[in-house]
Structure formats: C-alpha cells, structure tokens
Amino acid sequence: IAHTRLLIILETGSKLSIIEKFDTIGEQASLHTYTEEIEVKENAALEYCKVQNDSGKAYQVINTNIRQADSSRVDTFTLTLGGQIIRNNFAITIAGEKCESHFNGLYMLNGNTLADNHTVVDHQKPNSFSNEMYKGVLDGNSKGVFNGKIFVRPHAQKTNAFQSNRNIALSPSSTINTKPQLEIWADDVKCSHGCTIGQLDEEAMFYLQSRGIDKSTAQGMMLYAFTAETLNTISNEVVKEYVDSLISERLHKNF
C-alpha cells in the first residue's frame, strides 16, 4: 500500500512539464492512492502527461486537482493501459479569464482491467476555452467508464467548452459506460458534448484486406489512426515517441 501527495505551484509566467509513469514490480497485489494539487498562476503554462501501465493486480486511485488563473494554459494527456482497477478523478477549476485548456485521454484495455475516468471542468470566469477529448479501445473482458462534467457558471460569459468521448469495442464481452454532461448557467457561450460507442468499420476493413493487407495489420492500422489524434497535446517529442511506442506495442503495429 502506498499513499502519495504532491503539491505544485506554478508562479506567474512560469512553465512546467510533468511526466508521471506508474509501473508495478512483482506479482503481489498493490493499492496506490495519489492526490495532487496544481496551482497554475497568471500567464503560466503546464504540460502534464500521465502513463499508467501497471500489472494486472494493481489498484490505483488518483485525484488530480488543477486551478488556473488569468491567461494561463494547461495541456494534459492520460494514457491507461493496464491494472486491475484504475480510477482517475480529474478536476480543473478555470478561475481566471482568457485561459486555454486541453484535456486528452486514451484508455486501451484488455483482460479484466477496469478503468474509470471522471473529469470535471468548472468555468468560473468569462472568456476562456476548454477542449476535452477521451478515446477508448476495449478488448477481452475489460470495462471502461467515462463520466465528464462541464460547468459554466453565471458569470462565465463568452466561454467555449467542448467535450468528446469515442470508444471502440473489439470484444463482445467488453463494456463501456459513458456519460458526458453539460450544466450551463450563462447564455452567451459555445458548448457541445458527445459520445460514440461502436466497432471497426467492416467496409474499411474489407477495403484494406482487398489491397493485400492481412486482417491483423488492417485492424492495427485503423486503431492506430483512431488513437493517434489524442497525442496532439504532447509537445515533448521524446515523450510523444515513447507514448506512441506503447500504443504501437499494444496494437502489435507492423506497418
């Protein structure tokens, strides 16, 4: 059992890149609770990347709380690949004006893994922009959950807020539960949300196979095209290549 707390304060005009990677060594079951509080002050910029690639017996609960001040920027990416039960609670308070926020996530699950992603984006001040995109690929008996909430407070006029959750189920025994939500108390805003759950396009699979590409490679190509969009918020090329290699390994990409 491990309990961790992290406090980070980005002072005015500062920039910080955080890379978190979770691995479990050994075969024993483990429980990890993790709370992190991040304060992003005026004109500061945060890039946050989290990679969860635990063994099958790892239980993890992470509470991430980010607060943004005027003219700050936050880019986050969360990759979940393995573990027994993974719970990510992600709360962002946009407490300043002219903020920009991008929240991307990708969960690629197999076996009996259960991954919960619960996000809250709270727009408290006007003239800010947030964009949230989470995607999932589920195989085996895995289970995925996405619950995303966007709040736009009465004084948060001129807010642009977008949320998307898209999922592909590769196995008939996999499960996905998704619930995007908007609660808006302002009238001069642009907000949208949506979710999709489906399988790979059979016509596209047939087209690729008719061009001499075997079924496994064709599936890998389509899934890679589906997942790659979530990497856009990673500006560090070394980290992006590493995350890309993990995705490729999971897809057994050989093209």
mmCIF file of C-alpha atoms in Angstrom:
data_model
loop_
_atom_site.group_PDB
_atom_site.id
_atom_site.type_symbol
_atom_site.label_atom_id
_atom_site.label_comp_id
_atom_site.label_asym_id
_atom_site.label_seq_id
_atom_site.Cartn_x
_atom_site.Cartn_y
_atom_site.Cartn_z
ATOM 1 C CA ILE A 1 0.000 0.000 0.000
ATOM 2 C CA ALA A 2 1.291 3.461 -0.900
ATOM 3 C CA HIS A 3 -0.242 6.886 -0.279
ATOM 4 C CA THR A 4 1.242 9.867 -2.110
ATOM 5 C CA ARG A 5 0.534 13.606 -2.064
ATOM 6 C CA LEU A 6 2.013 16.144 -4.464
ATOM 7 C CA LEU A 7 1.647 19.937 -4.326
ATOM 8 C CA ILE A 8 2.859 22.081 -7.237
ATOM 9 C CA ILE A 9 2.627 25.857 -7.610
ATOM 10 C CA LEU A 10 3.477 27.491 -10.924
ATOM 11 C CA GLU A 11 4.235 31.127 -10.245
ATOM 12 C CA THR A 12 3.379 33.933 -12.676
ATOM 13 C CA GLY A 13 4.869 33.420 -16.152
ATOM 14 C CA SER A 14 6.462 30.061 -15.343
ATOM 15 C CA LYS A 15 6.331 26.881 -17.415
ATOM 16 C CA LEU A 16 6.415 23.294 -16.212
ATOM 17 C CA SER A 17 6.295 19.867 -17.841
ATOM 18 C CA ILE A 18 5.226 16.938 -15.627
ATOM 19 C CA ILE A 19 5.666 13.333 -16.744
ATOM 20 C CA GLU A 20 4.217 10.664 -14.446
ATOM 21 C CA LYS A 21 4.675 6.963 -15.099
ATOM 22 C CA PHE A 22 3.294 4.195 -12.919
ATOM 23 C CA ASP A 23 4.720 0.662 -13.005
ATOM 24 C CA THR A 24 4.293 -2.264 -10.654
ATOM 25 C CA ILE A 25 7.189 -4.629 -9.956
ATOM 26 C CA GLY A 26 6.391 -8.129 -8.759
ATOM 27 C CA GLU A 27 3.310 -10.318 -8.746
ATOM 28 C CA GLN A 28 1.672 -9.214 -5.484
ATOM 29 C CA ALA A 29 -1.469 -7.068 -5.400
ATOM 30 C CA SER A 30 -0.909 -3.394 -4.636
ATOM 31 C CA LEU A 31 -3.006 -0.353 -3.709
ATOM 32 C CA HIS A 32 -1.875 3.188 -4.502
ATOM 33 C CA THR A 33 -3.810 6.334 -3.597
ATOM 34 C CA TYR A 34 -2.452 9.541 -5.064
ATOM 35 C CA THR A 35 -3.572 13.136 -4.532
ATOM 36 C CA GLU A 36 -2.025 16.008 -6.443
ATOM 37 C CA GLU A 37 -2.869 19.706 -6.293
ATOM 38 C CA ILE A 38 -1.553 22.012 -9.013
ATOM 39 C CA GLU A 39 -1.910 25.804 -8.917
ATOM 40 C CA VAL A 40 -1.297 27.497 -12.285
ATOM 41 C CA LYS A 41 -0.972 31.245 -11.774
ATOM 42 C CA GLU A 42 -1.217 34.156 -14.252
ATOM 43 C CA ASN A 43 0.400 33.575 -17.665
ATOM 44 C CA ALA A 44 1.846 30.234 -16.513
ATOM 45 C CA ALA A 45 1.800 27.076 -18.661
ATOM 46 C CA LEU A 46 1.523 23.460 -17.589
ATOM 47 C CA GLU A 47 2.070 20.356 -19.715
ATOM 48 C CA TYR A 48 1.045 17.188 -17.917
ATOM 49 C CA CYS A 49 1.466 13.611 -19.178
ATOM 50 C CA LYS A 50 0.446 10.529 -17.193
ATOM 51 C CA VAL A 51 1.183 6.927 -18.249
ATOM 52 C CA GLN A 52 -0.481 4.075 -16.345
ATOM 53 C CA ASN A 53 0.975 0.734 -17.364
ATOM 54 C CA ASP A 54 0.573 -1.391 -14.253
ATOM 55 C CA SER A 55 0.418 -5.142 -13.809
ATOM 56 C CA GLY A 56 -2.871 -6.991 -13.584
ATOM 57 C CA LYS A 57 -3.028 -6.824 -9.770
ATOM 58 C CA ALA A 58 -2.553 -3.087 -9.304
ATOM 59 C CA TYR A 59 -5.322 -0.979 -7.779
ATOM 60 C CA GLN A 60 -4.904 2.759 -8.175
ATOM 61 C CA VAL A 61 -6.997 5.811 -7.246
ATOM 62 C CA ILE A 62 -5.699 9.209 -8.402
ATOM 63 C CA ASN A 63 -7.218 12.584 -7.527
ATOM 64 C CA THR A 64 -5.817 15.419 -9.642
ATOM 65 C CA ASN A 65 -6.940 18.992 -8.929
ATOM 66 C CA ILE A 66 -5.776 21.846 -11.165
ATOM 67 C CA ARG A 67 -6.649 25.519 -10.692
ATOM 68 C CA GLN A 68 -5.989 28.091 -13.400
ATOM 69 C CA ALA A 69 -5.576 31.862 -13.043
ATOM 70 C CA ASP A 70 -5.814 34.575 -15.735
ATOM 71 C CA SER A 71 -4.236 33.890 -19.153
ATOM 72 C CA SER A 72 -2.812 30.510 -18.117
ATOM 73 C CA ARG A 73 -2.647 27.379 -20.260
ATOM 74 C CA VAL A 74 -2.949 23.701 -19.345
ATOM 75 C CA ASP A 75 -2.370 20.693 -21.636
ATOM 76 C CA THR A 76 -2.917 17.227 -20.198
ATOM 77 C CA PHE A 77 -2.726 13.683 -21.565
ATOM 78 C CA THR A 78 -3.577 10.471 -19.706
ATOM 79 C CA LEU A 79 -2.746 7.014 -21.105
ATOM 80 C CA THR A 80 -4.178 3.976 -19.308
ATOM 81 C CA LEU A 81 -3.008 0.549 -20.471
ATOM 82 C CA GLY A 82 -3.199 -1.846 -17.555
ATOM 83 C CA GLY A 83 -4.042 -2.577 -13.937
ATOM 84 C CA GLN A 84 -6.843 -4.335 -12.072
ATOM 85 C CA ILE A 85 -8.846 -1.234 -11.156
ATOM 86 C CA ILE A 86 -7.720 2.257 -12.201
ATOM 87 C CA ARG A 87 -9.691 5.316 -11.080
ATOM 88 C CA ASN A 88 -8.734 8.773 -12.385
ATOM 89 C CA ASN A 89 -10.571 11.728 -10.828
ATOM 90 C CA PHE A 90 -9.580 14.842 -12.746
ATOM 91 C CA ALA A 91 -10.912 18.243 -11.655
ATOM 92 C CA ILE A 92 -9.992 21.522 -13.339
ATOM 93 C CA THR A 93 -11.147 24.865 -11.992
ATOM 94 C CA ILE A 94 -10.818 27.670 -14.533
ATOM 95 C CA ALA A 95 -10.830 30.550 -12.072
ATOM 96 C CA GLY A 96 -9.361 33.178 -14.419
ATOM 97 C CA GLU A 97 -10.150 34.916 -17.694
ATOM 98 C CA LYS A 98 -8.543 34.201 -21.087
ATOM 99 C CA CYS A 99 -7.475 30.697 -20.078
ATOM 100 C CA GLU A 100 -6.857 27.873 -22.540
ATOM 101 C CA SER A 101 -7.196 24.238 -21.511
ATOM 102 C CA HIS A 102 -6.810 20.955 -23.426
ATOM 103 C CA PHE A 103 -7.531 17.601 -21.770
ATOM 104 C CA ASN A 104 -6.878 14.433 -23.764
ATOM 105 C CA GLY A 105 -7.015 10.824 -22.650
ATOM 106 C CA LEU A 106 -6.660 7.348 -24.124
ATOM 107 C CA TYR A 107 -7.501 4.050 -22.443
ATOM 108 C CA MET A 108 -6.569 0.813 -24.227
ATOM 109 C CA LEU A 109 -7.800 -2.059 -22.092
ATOM 110 C CA ASN A 110 -7.788 -5.842 -22.267
ATOM 111 C CA GLY A 111 -8.081 -8.793 -19.914
ATOM 112 C CA ASN A 112 -10.165 -7.940 -16.837
ATOM 113 C CA THR A 113 -8.959 -4.365 -16.407
ATOM 114 C CA LEU A 114 -11.443 -1.757 -15.178
ATOM 115 C CA ALA A 115 -10.572 1.879 -15.888
ATOM 116 C CA ASP A 116 -12.695 4.785 -14.587
ATOM 117 C CA ASN A 117 -12.145 8.304 -15.899
ATOM 118 C CA HIS A 118 -14.141 11.003 -14.128
ATOM 119 C CA THR A 119 -13.491 14.603 -15.176
ATOM 120 C CA VAL A 120 -14.891 17.944 -14.053
ATOM 121 C CA VAL A 121 -14.168 21.221 -15.846
ATOM 122 C CA ASP A 122 -15.526 24.224 -13.944
ATOM 123 C CA HIS A 123 -15.632 27.519 -15.872
ATOM 124 C CA GLN A 124 -15.964 30.253 -13.253
ATOM 125 C CA LYS A 125 -14.812 33.317 -15.216
ATOM 126 C CA PRO A 126 -15.581 34.616 -18.753
ATOM 127 C CA ASN A 127 -13.590 34.458 -21.995
ATOM 128 C CA SER A 128 -11.929 31.068 -21.627
ATOM 129 C CA PHE A 129 -11.640 27.982 -23.846
ATOM 130 C CA SER A 130 -11.533 24.291 -22.942
ATOM 131 C CA ASN A 131 -11.401 21.226 -25.161
ATOM 132 C CA GLU A 132 -11.685 17.685 -23.799
ATOM 133 C CA MET A 133 -11.255 14.507 -25.835
ATOM 134 C CA TYR A 134 -11.066 10.968 -24.436
ATOM 135 C CA LYS A 135 -10.928 7.813 -26.538
ATOM 136 C CA GLY A 136 -11.122 4.156 -25.600
ATOM 137 C CA VAL A 137 -10.259 0.793 -27.180
ATOM 138 C CA LEU A 138 -11.578 -2.188 -25.226
ATOM 139 C CA ASP A 139 -10.814 -5.882 -25.704
ATOM 140 C CA GLY A 140 -11.284 -9.071 -23.686
ATOM 141 C CA ASN A 141 -13.452 -8.685 -20.577
ATOM 142 C CA SER A 142 -12.272 -5.144 -19.889
ATOM 143 C CA LYS A 143 -14.547 -2.372 -18.665
ATOM 144 C CA GLY A 144 -14.225 1.338 -19.305
ATOM 145 C CA VAL A 145 -16.055 4.267 -17.713
ATOM 146 C CA PHE A 146 -16.059 7.900 -18.792
ATOM 147 C CA ASN A 147 -18.027 10.485 -16.835
ATOM 148 C CA GLY A 148 -17.275 14.038 -17.899
ATOM 149 C CA LYS A 149 -18.904 17.177 -16.492
ATOM 150 C CA ILE A 150 -18.594 20.756 -17.701
ATOM 151 C CA PHE A 151 -19.909 23.571 -15.528
ATOM 152 C CA VAL A 152 -20.320 27.089 -16.891
ATOM 153 C CA ARG A 153 -21.089 29.486 -14.053
ATOM 154 C CA PRO A 154 -23.426 32.513 -14.455
ATOM 155 C CA HIS A 155 -20.549 34.998 -14.799
ATOM 156 C CA ALA A 156 -18.579 32.848 -17.262
ATOM 157 C CA GLN A 157 -19.898 34.501 -20.429
ATOM 158 C CA LYS A 158 -18.065 34.044 -23.762
ATOM 159 C CA THR A 159 -16.978 30.552 -22.709
ATOM 160 C CA ASN A 160 -16.099 27.978 -25.374
ATOM 161 C CA ALA A 161 -16.215 24.431 -23.971
ATOM 162 C CA PHE A 162 -16.151 21.172 -25.918
ATOM 163 C CA GLN A 163 -16.175 17.552 -24.791
ATOM 164 C CA SER A 164 -15.935 14.300 -26.746
ATOM 165 C CA ASN A 165 -15.730 10.626 -25.795
ATOM 166 C CA ARG A 166 -15.348 7.985 -28.517
ATOM 167 C CA ASN A 167 -14.974 4.238 -27.987
ATOM 168 C CA ILE A 168 -14.330 1.078 -29.998
ATOM 169 C CA ALA A 169 -15.308 -2.306 -28.563
ATOM 170 C CA LEU A 170 -13.222 -5.124 -30.064
ATOM 171 C CA SER A 171 -14.765 -7.884 -27.954
ATOM 172 C CA PRO A 172 -18.443 -8.718 -27.351
ATOM 173 C CA SER A 173 -17.619 -9.208 -23.657
ATOM 174 C CA SER A 174 -16.046 -5.759 -23.185
ATOM 175 C CA THR A 175 -18.120 -2.987 -21.612
ATOM 176 C CA ILE A 176 -18.101 0.797 -21.869
ATOM 177 C CA ASN A 177 -20.250 3.216 -19.879
ATOM 178 C CA THR A 178 -20.072 6.837 -20.940
ATOM 179 C CA LYS A 179 -21.892 9.890 -19.643
ATOM 180 C CA PRO A 180 -20.961 13.356 -20.923
ATOM 181 C CA GLN A 181 -22.684 16.219 -19.099
ATOM 182 C CA LEU A 182 -23.096 19.980 -19.501
ATOM 183 C CA GLU A 183 -24.502 22.311 -16.857
ATOM 184 C CA ILE A 184 -24.694 25.859 -18.165
ATOM 185 C CA TRP A 185 -25.951 28.912 -16.291
ATOM 186 C CA ALA A 186 -24.697 31.503 -18.812
ATOM 187 C CA ASP A 187 -26.418 32.424 -22.070
ATOM 188 C CA ASP A 188 -23.549 33.762 -24.252
ATOM 189 C CA VAL A 189 -21.479 30.592 -24.654
ATOM 190 C CA LYS A 190 -20.476 27.942 -27.195
ATOM 191 C CA CYS A 191 -20.610 24.466 -25.669
ATOM 192 C CA SER A 192 -21.015 20.965 -27.068
ATOM 193 C CA HIS A 193 -20.542 17.388 -25.973
ATOM 194 C CA GLY A 194 -20.995 13.927 -27.435
ATOM 195 C CA CYS A 195 -20.060 10.272 -27.203
ATOM 196 C CA THR A 196 -19.897 7.254 -29.534
ATOM 197 C CA ILE A 197 -19.544 3.508 -28.993
ATOM 198 C CA GLY A 198 -19.054 1.108 -31.883
ATOM 199 C CA GLN A 199 -16.916 -1.440 -33.698
ATOM 200 C CA LEU A 200 -14.390 -1.128 -36.501
ATOM 201 C CA ASP A 201 -15.856 -0.230 -39.881
ATOM 202 C CA GLU A 202 -16.317 -3.522 -41.745
ATOM 203 C CA GLU A 203 -16.246 -1.832 -45.163
ATOM 204 C CA ALA A 204 -12.943 -0.155 -44.380
ATOM 205 C CA MET A 205 -11.537 -3.461 -43.121
ATOM 206 C CA PHE A 206 -12.674 -5.163 -46.329
ATOM 207 C CA TYR A 207 -11.091 -2.413 -48.451
ATOM 208 C CA LEU A 208 -7.704 -2.764 -46.740
ATOM 209 C CA GLN A 209 -7.791 -6.555 -46.989
ATOM 210 C CA SER A 210 -8.740 -6.352 -50.667
ATOM 211 C CA ARG A 211 -5.463 -4.442 -51.162
ATOM 212 C CA GLY A 212 -3.446 -7.367 -49.828
ATOM 213 C CA ILE A 213 -3.214 -6.276 -46.179
ATOM 214 C CA ASP A 214 -3.824 -9.082 -43.701
ATOM 215 C CA LYS A 215 -6.633 -8.730 -41.183
ATOM 216 C CA SER A 216 -4.425 -8.169 -38.127
ATOM 217 C CA THR A 217 -2.423 -5.408 -39.816
ATOM 218 C CA ALA A 218 -5.558 -3.771 -41.197
ATOM 219 C CA GLN A 219 -7.078 -3.703 -37.714
ATOM 220 C CA GLY A 220 -3.887 -2.230 -36.289
ATOM 221 C CA MET A 221 -3.805 0.499 -38.939
ATOM 222 C CA MET A 222 -7.385 1.540 -38.268
ATOM 223 C CA LEU A 223 -6.982 1.530 -34.492
ATOM 224 C CA TYR A 224 -3.745 3.498 -34.700
ATOM 225 C CA ALA A 225 -5.462 6.147 -36.840
ATOM 226 C CA PHE A 226 -8.257 6.260 -34.251
ATOM 227 C CA THR A 227 -5.938 6.675 -31.245
ATOM 228 C CA ALA A 228 -3.213 8.927 -32.678
ATOM 229 C CA GLU A 229 -5.368 12.061 -32.515
ATOM 230 C CA THR A 230 -5.192 12.072 -28.719
ATOM 231 C CA LEU A 231 -1.420 12.660 -28.795
ATOM 232 C CA ASN A 232 -1.752 16.183 -30.166
ATOM 233 C CA THR A 233 -1.376 17.878 -26.783
ATOM 234 C CA ILE A 234 2.072 16.296 -26.175
ATOM 235 C CA SER A 235 4.661 18.812 -27.369
ATOM 236 C CA ASN A 236 7.702 16.963 -25.989
ATOM 237 C CA GLU A 237 8.812 14.827 -28.941
ATOM 238 C CA VAL A 238 10.681 12.314 -26.771
ATOM 239 C CA VAL A 239 7.602 11.704 -24.628
ATOM 240 C CA LYS A 240 5.369 11.573 -27.700
ATOM 241 C CA GLU A 241 7.607 8.928 -29.320
ATOM 242 C CA TYR A 242 7.611 6.899 -26.110
ATOM 243 C CA VAL A 243 3.813 7.016 -25.780
ATOM 244 C CA ASP A 244 3.484 6.209 -29.475
ATOM 245 C CA SER A 245 5.705 3.135 -28.974
ATOM 246 C CA LEU A 246 3.475 1.917 -26.121
ATOM 247 C CA ILE A 247 0.384 2.312 -28.299
ATOM 248 C CA SER A 248 2.080 0.559 -31.208
ATOM 249 C CA GLU A 249 3.158 -2.310 -28.954
ATOM 250 C CA ARG A 250 -0.388 -2.751 -27.682
ATOM 251 C CA LEU A 251 -1.699 -2.770 -31.274
ATOM 252 C CA HIS A 252 1.145 -5.027 -32.479
ATOM 253 C CA LYS A 253 1.692 -2.491 -35.244
ATOM 254 C CA ASN A 254 3.944 -3.830 -38.009
ATOM 255 C CA PHE A 255 3.326 -1.365 -40.815
#
